[in-house]
């Protein structure tokens, strides 16, 4: 479903043709809202809602970056987060502290991702999210965190 959503959204490049920096050139939409789930400047996420009334299933999108602050940020996963709302899926594209950030690494990185996911309860009290239908989507280190 994710692949069909990406293809339907106009991101028609074959995955094997994309390099790491190519992700930053794919089209993105503005988030519905940017919200902090914690007190650190890196503890925030971008919520994108589909058109309609909801409640909507939610994909938590977790970027990669080799666990390191200087490699990537949530901009790298914004194309995926932007592709799903037109398909009826809300996205919560999260940022988190990594190695090189104060508080990143063990256990801070893992605590941030957990706190961001837990924050869906707060978001669902304000936005039409269906917390019975939540999936985690991650790339590279983000996939490790999703597991």
Coordinates of C-alpha atoms in Angstrom, one line a residue:
X1 CA 0.0 0.0 0.0
X2 CA 2.8 2.4 0.8
X3 CA 4.4 1.9 -2.6
X4 CA 1.1 2.4 -4.4
X5 CA 0.5 5.6 -2.4
X6 CA 4.0 6.9 -3.3
X7 CA 3.4 6.1 -7.0
X8 CA -0.1 7.6 -7.0
X9 CA 1.2 10.8 -5.4
X10 CA 3.5 11.6 -8.3
X11 CA 6.8 10.3 -6.8
X12 CA 7.3 8.0 -9.8
X13 CA 11.0 7.5 -9.5
X14 CA 12.1 3.9 -9.0
X15 CA 13.4 3.3 -5.5
X16 CA 16.7 2.0 -6.8
X17 CA 17.3 5.3 -8.7
X18 CA 17.1 7.4 -5.5
X19 CA 20.2 8.3 -3.5
X20 CA 20.0 9.5 0.1
X21 CA 20.0 13.2 -0.8
X22 CA 17.4 12.6 -3.6
X23 CA 14.8 12.2 -0.9
X24 CA 15.1 15.8 -0.1
X25 CA 14.1 16.8 -3.6
X26 CA 10.8 14.8 -3.7
X27 CA 7.6 16.9 -3.4
X28 CA 6.2 17.5 0.1
X29 CA 3.1 19.1 1.5
X30 CA 2.9 21.4 4.4
X31 CA 1.9 19.7 7.7
X32 CA -1.5 20.3 9.1
X33 CA 0.3 21.2 12.4
X34 CA 3.8 21.0 13.9
X35 CA 3.6 20.0 17.6
X36 CA 6.2 19.4 20.3
X37 CA 5.8 16.1 22.2
X38 CA 8.6 17.1 24.7
X39 CA 10.5 20.0 26.0
X40 CA 13.7 19.6 23.8
X41 CA 13.7 21.6 20.5
X42 CA 14.2 18.3 18.6
X43 CA 11.2 16.6 20.3
X44 CA 8.5 17.5 17.7
X45 CA 6.5 16.0 14.9
X46 CA 4.6 17.0 11.8
X47 CA 1.0 15.9 11.7
X48 CA -0.6 15.6 8.2
X49 CA -4.3 14.9 7.9
X50 CA -6.2 13.6 4.9
X51 CA -9.2 15.5 3.6
X52 CA -12.5 14.5 5.1
X53 CA -14.0 13.9 8.5
X54 CA -12.0 10.9 9.8
X55 CA -11.2 9.2 12.1
X56 CA -8.2 8.4 10.0
X57 CA -5.6 5.5 10.4
X58 CA -2.2 6.8 11.3
X59 CA 1.3 6.1 10.0
X60 CA 4.1 7.2 12.4
X61 CA 7.0 8.0 10.1
X62 CA 10.5 7.7 11.5
X63 CA 13.5 9.0 9.5
X64 CA 16.9 7.3 9.4
X65 CA 20.3 8.8 9.4
X66 CA 22.7 6.2 10.8
X67 CA 21.7 7.3 14.3
X68 CA 23.7 10.5 13.9
X69 CA 22.5 14.1 14.0
X70 CA 24.5 15.3 11.1
X71 CA 23.2 12.7 8.6
X72 CA 19.5 13.2 8.4
X73 CA 16.3 14.7 9.9
X74 CA 12.6 14.5 9.4
X75 CA 12.8 16.3 6.0
X76 CA 14.2 13.0 4.6
X77 CA 10.9 11.3 5.5
X78 CA 8.6 14.2 4.6
X79 CA 7.9 12.8 1.1
X80 CA 6.5 9.6 2.5
X81 CA 4.6 11.6 5.1
X82 CA 3.1 13.7 2.4
X83 CA 2.2 10.8 0.1
X84 CA -0.1 9.0 2.5
X85 CA -2.8 11.6 3.4
X86 CA -4.2 11.7 -0.1
X87 CA -4.7 8.0 0.3
X88 CA -6.7 8.5 3.5
X89 CA -3.9 7.9 6.0
X90 CA -2.8 10.6 8.6
X91 CA 0.9 10.8 9.2
X92 CA 2.9 11.8 12.3
X93 CA 6.4 12.4 11.0
X94 CA 8.6 12.6 14.0
X95 CA 12.0 14.2 14.9
X96 CA 14.1 12.9 17.7
X97 CA 17.5 13.4 19.4
X98 CA 20.3 11.4 17.9
X99 CA 24.1 10.9 18.5
X100 CA 25.6 14.3 18.4
X101 CA 22.5 16.0 20.0
X102 CA 22.4 16.6 23.8
X103 CA 20.4 13.7 25.2
X104 CA 20.6 11.6 22.1
X105 CA 21.9 8.1 21.9
X106 CA 21.0 5.5 24.6
X107 CA 18.5 5.9 26.1
X108 CA 17.4 9.3 24.9
X109 CA 16.8 8.4 21.2
X110 CA 14.6 5.5 22.2
X111 CA 12.7 7.5 24.9
X112 CA 12.0 10.2 22.3
X113 CA 10.5 7.8 19.8
X114 CA 8.4 6.2 22.5
X115 CA 7.2 9.6 23.8
X116 CA 6.4 10.7 20.2
X117 CA 4.3 7.6 19.7
X118 CA 2.6 8.0 23.1
X119 CA 1.8 11.6 22.1
X120 CA -0.7 10.2 19.5
X121 CA -3.2 10.0 22.5
X122 CA -2.9 13.8 22.9
X123 CA -3.2 14.4 19.2
X124 CA -6.2 12.1 19.0
X125 CA -8.0 14.3 21.5
X126 CA -7.7 17.2 19.1
X127 CA -7.7 15.6 15.7
X128 CA -9.7 12.8 14.1
X129 CA -7.2 10.0 14.5
X130 CA -8.1 6.3 14.8
X131 CA -5.7 4.9 17.3
X132 CA -6.9 1.4 16.7
X133 CA -5.2 1.6 13.3
X134 CA -1.6 2.8 13.8
X135 CA 1.4 1.5 11.8
X136 CA 5.1 2.5 12.1
X137 CA 7.1 3.3 9.0
X138 CA 10.8 3.7 9.3
X139 CA 13.8 4.1 7.0
X140 CA 17.3 2.9 8.0
X141 CA 17.8 3.7 11.7
X142 CA 14.2 4.7 11.7
X143 CA 13.2 1.2 10.7
X144 CA 15.2 -0.1 13.7
X145 CA 13.4 2.3 15.9
X146 CA 10.0 1.2 14.4
X147 CA 10.7 -2.4 15.2

